[in-house]
Coordinates of C-alpha atoms and ligand atoms in Angstrom, one line a residue:
M1 CA 0.0 0.0 0.0
I2 CA 0.9 3.6 -0.5
H3 CA 1.2 6.0 2.5
S4 CA -1.5 8.7 2.1
E5 CA 1.0 11.5 2.5
I6 CA 3.0 10.2 -0.3
E7 CA -0.1 9.5 -2.4
T8 CA -1.0 13.2 -2.0
L9 CA 2.5 14.3 -3.0
L10 CA 2.5 12.0 -6.0
N11 CA -0.8 13.4 -7.1
N12 CA 0.7 16.9 -6.8
Q13 CA 3.5 15.7 -8.9
I14 CA 1.1 14.5 -11.5
K15 CA -0.5 17.9 -11.7
L16 CA 2.9 19.6 -12.0
E17 CA 3.9 17.3 -14.9
G18 CA 0.5 18.0 -16.6
N19 CA 1.0 21.8 -16.1
A20 CA 4.5 21.6 -17.6
S21 CA 3.1 19.7 -20.6
M22 CA 0.4 22.3 -21.3
Q23 CA 2.8 25.2 -20.7
Y24 CA 5.3 23.7 -23.2
L25 CA 2.4 23.2 -25.7
S26 CA 1.5 26.9 -25.3
M27 CA 5.2 27.8 -25.9
A28 CA 5.3 25.6 -29.0
S29 CA 2.2 27.4 -30.3
W30 CA 3.6 30.8 -29.6
A31 CA 6.8 29.9 -31.3
E32 CA 5.0 28.5 -34.3
A33 CA 2.8 31.5 -34.7
N34 CA 5.9 33.8 -34.5
G35 CA 7.9 32.0 -37.2
F36 CA 10.2 30.0 -34.9
N37 CA 9.5 26.5 -36.2
G38 CA 12.6 24.9 -34.7
V39 CA 11.7 26.2 -31.2
A40 CA 8.1 25.1 -31.8
T41 CA 9.3 21.5 -32.6
F42 CA 11.4 21.5 -29.5
F43 CA 8.5 22.5 -27.3
Y44 CA 6.0 20.1 -29.0
N45 CA 8.5 17.3 -28.1
Q46 CA 8.9 18.6 -24.6
A47 CA 5.1 18.8 -24.1
E48 CA 4.9 15.1 -25.2
E49 CA 7.7 14.2 -22.8
E50 CA 6.0 15.9 -19.8
R51 CA 2.8 14.1 -20.7
M52 CA 4.7 10.8 -20.6
H53 CA 6.1 11.8 -17.1
M54 CA 2.6 12.4 -15.9
I55 CA 1.2 9.1 -17.3
K56 CA 4.1 7.2 -15.8
L57 CA 3.2 8.6 -12.4
I58 CA -0.6 7.9 -12.8
K59 CA 0.1 4.3 -13.6
F60 CA 2.5 3.9 -10.7
V61 CA 0.2 5.4 -8.1
N62 CA -2.6 3.1 -9.3
E63 CA -0.3 0.0 -9.4
R64 CA 0.8 0.7 -5.8
G65 CA -2.8 0.6 -4.6
G66 CA -3.5 4.3 -4.5
Q67 CA -5.7 6.4 -6.8
A68 CA -4.2 8.8 -9.3
I69 CA -6.3 11.9 -9.6
I70 CA -6.5 13.5 -13.1
P71 CA -6.0 17.1 -12.2
V72 CA -7.6 20.4 -13.2
L73 CA -4.6 22.2 -14.7
D74 CA -3.5 25.8 -14.1
Q75 CA -3.9 28.5 -16.7
V76 CA -0.7 28.6 -18.8
L77 CA 1.3 31.6 -20.0
K78 CA 0.5 32.3 -23.6
D79 CA 2.4 35.6 -24.4
F80 CA 6.1 35.9 -24.4
K81 CA 8.4 38.9 -24.9
S82 CA 11.1 37.0 -26.8
I83 CA 12.7 33.6 -27.4
N84 CA 14.8 34.3 -24.3
D85 CA 11.6 34.8 -22.3
V86 CA 10.3 31.4 -23.6
F87 CA 13.4 29.6 -22.4
E88 CA 13.5 31.5 -19.1
T89 CA 10.0 30.2 -18.5
F90 CA 11.2 26.7 -19.4
L91 CA 13.9 26.8 -16.8
T92 CA 11.6 28.3 -14.1
S93 CA 9.1 25.5 -14.8
E94 CA 11.7 22.8 -14.6
E95 CA 13.1 24.2 -11.3
K96 CA 9.6 24.1 -9.9
V97 CA 9.2 20.5 -10.9
T98 CA 12.6 19.6 -9.5
N99 CA 11.7 21.2 -6.1
H100 CA 8.7 19.1 -5.9
V101 CA 10.5 15.9 -6.9
N102 CA 12.9 16.6 -4.1
Q103 CA 10.0 17.0 -1.6
V104 CA 8.7 13.6 -2.7
V105 CA 12.1 12.0 -2.3
Y106 CA 12.6 13.6 1.1
Q107 CA 9.2 12.4 2.3
C108 CA 9.9 8.8 1.1
L109 CA 13.0 8.8 3.2
Q110 CA 11.1 10.2 6.2
L111 CA 8.5 7.4 5.9
K112 CA 11.1 4.8 4.9
D113 CA 9.3 4.0 1.6
Y114 CA 12.3 2.8 -0.4
T115 CA 10.3 1.4 -3.3
I116 CA 8.8 4.8 -4.1
H117 CA 12.1 6.4 -3.3
N118 CA 13.7 4.1 -5.9
F119 CA 11.0 4.9 -8.5
M120 CA 11.5 8.7 -8.0
Q121 CA 15.2 8.4 -8.9
W122 CA 14.2 8.3 -12.5
Y123 CA 12.6 11.7 -12.1
V124 CA 15.7 13.0 -10.2
S125 CA 17.9 12.1 -13.2
E126 CA 15.3 13.4 -15.7
Q127 CA 15.2 16.8 -13.9
L128 CA 18.9 17.1 -13.9
E129 CA 19.0 16.5 -17.6
E130 CA 16.2 19.0 -18.4
E131 CA 17.6 21.8 -16.2
T132 CA 21.0 21.4 -17.7
L133 CA 19.4 21.5 -21.2
A134 CA 17.5 24.7 -20.3
R135 CA 20.7 26.4 -18.9
T136 CA 22.8 25.4 -21.9
I137 CA 20.2 26.9 -24.3
L138 CA 20.0 30.1 -22.2
D139 CA 23.8 30.4 -22.4
K140 CA 23.6 30.1 -26.2
L141 CA 20.9 32.8 -26.3
K142 CA 23.0 35.1 -24.2
I143 CA 25.8 34.8 -26.7
I144 CA 23.4 35.5 -29.6
G145 CA 21.9 38.5 -27.9
N146 CA 20.1 40.7 -30.4
D147 CA 21.8 39.2 -33.5
K148 CA 18.9 38.3 -35.9
G149 CA 21.1 36.0 -38.0
G150 CA 22.2 34.2 -34.9
L151 CA 18.6 33.8 -33.8
Y152 CA 17.7 32.4 -37.2
Q153 CA 20.5 29.9 -37.0
F154 CA 19.6 29.0 -33.4
D155 CA 16.0 28.2 -34.5
K156 CA 17.4 25.8 -37.1
D157 CA 19.8 24.2 -34.6
I158 CA 17.4 23.8 -31.7
E159 CA 15.7 20.8 -33.1
T160 CA 18.9 18.8 -32.5
F161 CA 18.8 19.7 -28.8
S162 CA 15.4 18.1 -28.5
V163 CA 15.3 15.2 -26.1
E164 CA 13.9 12.0 -27.6
V165 CA 10.5 11.2 -26.3
D166 CA 11.1 8.2 -24.0
N167 CA 8.3 5.8 -23.9
E168 CA 9.6 3.6 -21.1
Ligands
LIG1 FE1 8.8 16.2 -16.0 FE2 10.6 18.2 -16.7 O1 9.3 17.8 -15.6

């Protein structure tokens, strides 16, 4: 069985992954509407990836004898000042998810639930990967600055940064 405190935390995690998925879909749409097709592809992929993170949690909670709650999601941001603003939002969103993953991990240790602690390690690694990706991209954008040609090339290159959708 699953401890009720951990069940609640995992349900919060489900909501955070769902929110991230919808936020990235909104960023993909903004990028596409503004002519940044590479950035749009990147965020369409990220949105899929976050959806997969959410579903993995839903299945896990139910398999452990809990009940996964399909959440009402928050309103997402839809207007962005720039590509830099889009990727700042990406990093902030990932940091928020990481903080919550850490809370779940902490609580698993407090309650000595090593099975869920073990399951959550996948999310710990995933968050490290995604935060690093966001920071690397922001570093590149800092170098590009206001150079329009650089931004054009960045949009072409960004698709290669895209993390493969992992269906594990
Ligand atoms: Fe699954 Fe990157 O949050």
